[in-house]
GROMACS .gro file of C-alpha atoms in nm:
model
   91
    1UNK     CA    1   0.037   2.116  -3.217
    2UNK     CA    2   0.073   1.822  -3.025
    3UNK     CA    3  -0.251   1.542  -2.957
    4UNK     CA    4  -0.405   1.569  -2.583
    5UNK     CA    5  -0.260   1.191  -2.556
    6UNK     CA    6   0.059   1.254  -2.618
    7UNK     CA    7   0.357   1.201  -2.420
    8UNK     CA    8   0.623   1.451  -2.374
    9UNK     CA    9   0.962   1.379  -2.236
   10UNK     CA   10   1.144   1.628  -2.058
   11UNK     CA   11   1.500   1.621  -2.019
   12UNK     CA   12   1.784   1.816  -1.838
   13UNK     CA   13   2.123   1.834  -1.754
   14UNK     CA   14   2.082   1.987  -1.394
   15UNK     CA   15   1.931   1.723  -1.141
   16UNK     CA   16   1.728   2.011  -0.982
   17UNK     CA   17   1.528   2.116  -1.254
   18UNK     CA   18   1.369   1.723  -1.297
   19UNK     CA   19   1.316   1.712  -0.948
   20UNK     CA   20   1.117   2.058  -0.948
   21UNK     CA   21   0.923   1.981  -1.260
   22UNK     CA   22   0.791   1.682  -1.140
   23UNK     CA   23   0.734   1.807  -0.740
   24UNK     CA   24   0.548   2.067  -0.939
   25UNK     CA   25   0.307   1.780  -1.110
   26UNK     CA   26   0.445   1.850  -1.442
   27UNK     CA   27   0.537   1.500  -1.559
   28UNK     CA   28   0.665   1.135  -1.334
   29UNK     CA   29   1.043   1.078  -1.257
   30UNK     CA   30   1.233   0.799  -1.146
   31UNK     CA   31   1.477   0.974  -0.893
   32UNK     CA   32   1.763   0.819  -0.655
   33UNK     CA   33   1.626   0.786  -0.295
   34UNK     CA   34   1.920   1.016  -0.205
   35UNK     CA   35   1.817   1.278  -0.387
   36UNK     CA   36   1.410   1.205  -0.370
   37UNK     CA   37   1.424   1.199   0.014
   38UNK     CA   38   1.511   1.573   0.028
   39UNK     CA   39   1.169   1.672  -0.136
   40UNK     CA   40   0.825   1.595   0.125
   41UNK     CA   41   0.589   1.604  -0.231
   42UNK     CA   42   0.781   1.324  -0.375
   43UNK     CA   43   0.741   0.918  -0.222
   44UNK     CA   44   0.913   0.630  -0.251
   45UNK     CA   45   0.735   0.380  -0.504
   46UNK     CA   46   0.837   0.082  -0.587
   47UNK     CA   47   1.182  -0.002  -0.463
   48UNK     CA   48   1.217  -0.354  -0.427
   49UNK     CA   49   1.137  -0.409  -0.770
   50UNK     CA   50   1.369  -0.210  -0.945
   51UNK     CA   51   1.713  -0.334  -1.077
   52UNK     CA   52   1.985  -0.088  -1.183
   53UNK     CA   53   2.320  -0.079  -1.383
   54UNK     CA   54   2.568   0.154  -1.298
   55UNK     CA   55   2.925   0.212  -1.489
   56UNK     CA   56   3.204   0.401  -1.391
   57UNK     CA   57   3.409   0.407  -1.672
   58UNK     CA   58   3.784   0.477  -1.564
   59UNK     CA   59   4.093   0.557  -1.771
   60UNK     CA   60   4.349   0.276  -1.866
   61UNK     CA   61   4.625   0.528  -1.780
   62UNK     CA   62   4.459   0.638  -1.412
   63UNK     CA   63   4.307   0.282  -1.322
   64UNK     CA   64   4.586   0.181  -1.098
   65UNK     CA   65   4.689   0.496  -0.943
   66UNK     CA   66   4.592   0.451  -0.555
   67UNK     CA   67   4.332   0.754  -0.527
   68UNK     CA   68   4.130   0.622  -0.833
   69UNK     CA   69   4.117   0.291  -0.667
   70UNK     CA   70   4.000   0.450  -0.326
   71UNK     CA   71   3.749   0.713  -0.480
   72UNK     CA   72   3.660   0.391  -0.711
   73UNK     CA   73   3.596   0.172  -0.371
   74UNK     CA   74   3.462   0.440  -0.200
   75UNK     CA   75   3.142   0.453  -0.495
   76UNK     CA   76   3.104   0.086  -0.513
   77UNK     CA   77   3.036   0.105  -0.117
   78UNK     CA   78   2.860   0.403  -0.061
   79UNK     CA   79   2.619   0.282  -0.362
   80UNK     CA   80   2.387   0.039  -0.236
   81UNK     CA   81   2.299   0.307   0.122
   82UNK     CA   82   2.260   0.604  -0.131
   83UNK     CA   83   2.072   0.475  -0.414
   84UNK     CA   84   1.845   0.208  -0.147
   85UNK     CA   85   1.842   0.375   0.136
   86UNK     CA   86   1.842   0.176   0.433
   87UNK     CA   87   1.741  -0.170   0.225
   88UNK     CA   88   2.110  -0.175   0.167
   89UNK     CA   89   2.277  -0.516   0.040
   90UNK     CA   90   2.103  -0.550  -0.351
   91UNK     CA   91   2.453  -0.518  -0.473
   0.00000   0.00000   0.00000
């Protein structure tokens, strides 16, 4: 029922089904490097470009217990080498 020109957005809650769907040709994806670098049919495109906002939304009650704050400083460092590979430093 749909027109030939129409776009269809697919969405899922499981990161494995995107990255199958669009390996398999079905649609285009925008994928962290970490988890696009696993799978030889998808490329990197477009890097440098790209800016990204990331929360991490923590509880007022849990904020200052010390394993929050390390798991909490252990994201904001491990971010920029996960989602930019080895062009670390855009954060």
């Amino acid at each position: 029922m749909r027109k030939p020109d129409e776009r269809i957005v697919f969405s899922a809650s499981e990161t494995g089904l995107l990255v199958i769907a669009v390996a398999a040709g079905v649609g285009q994806g925008l994928l962290p490097k970490c988890i696009g670098d696993e799978h030889d049919k998808l490329v990197v495109y477009g890097t440098g470009a790209l800016d990204m906002e990331a929360t991490l939304h923590l509880h007022p009650d849990a904020v200052q217990l010390r394993r929050v704050q390390t798991v909490s400083r252990l994201i904001r460092e491990a971010f920029a080498s996960v989602f930019y590979g080895d062009s670390a430093g855009h954060i």
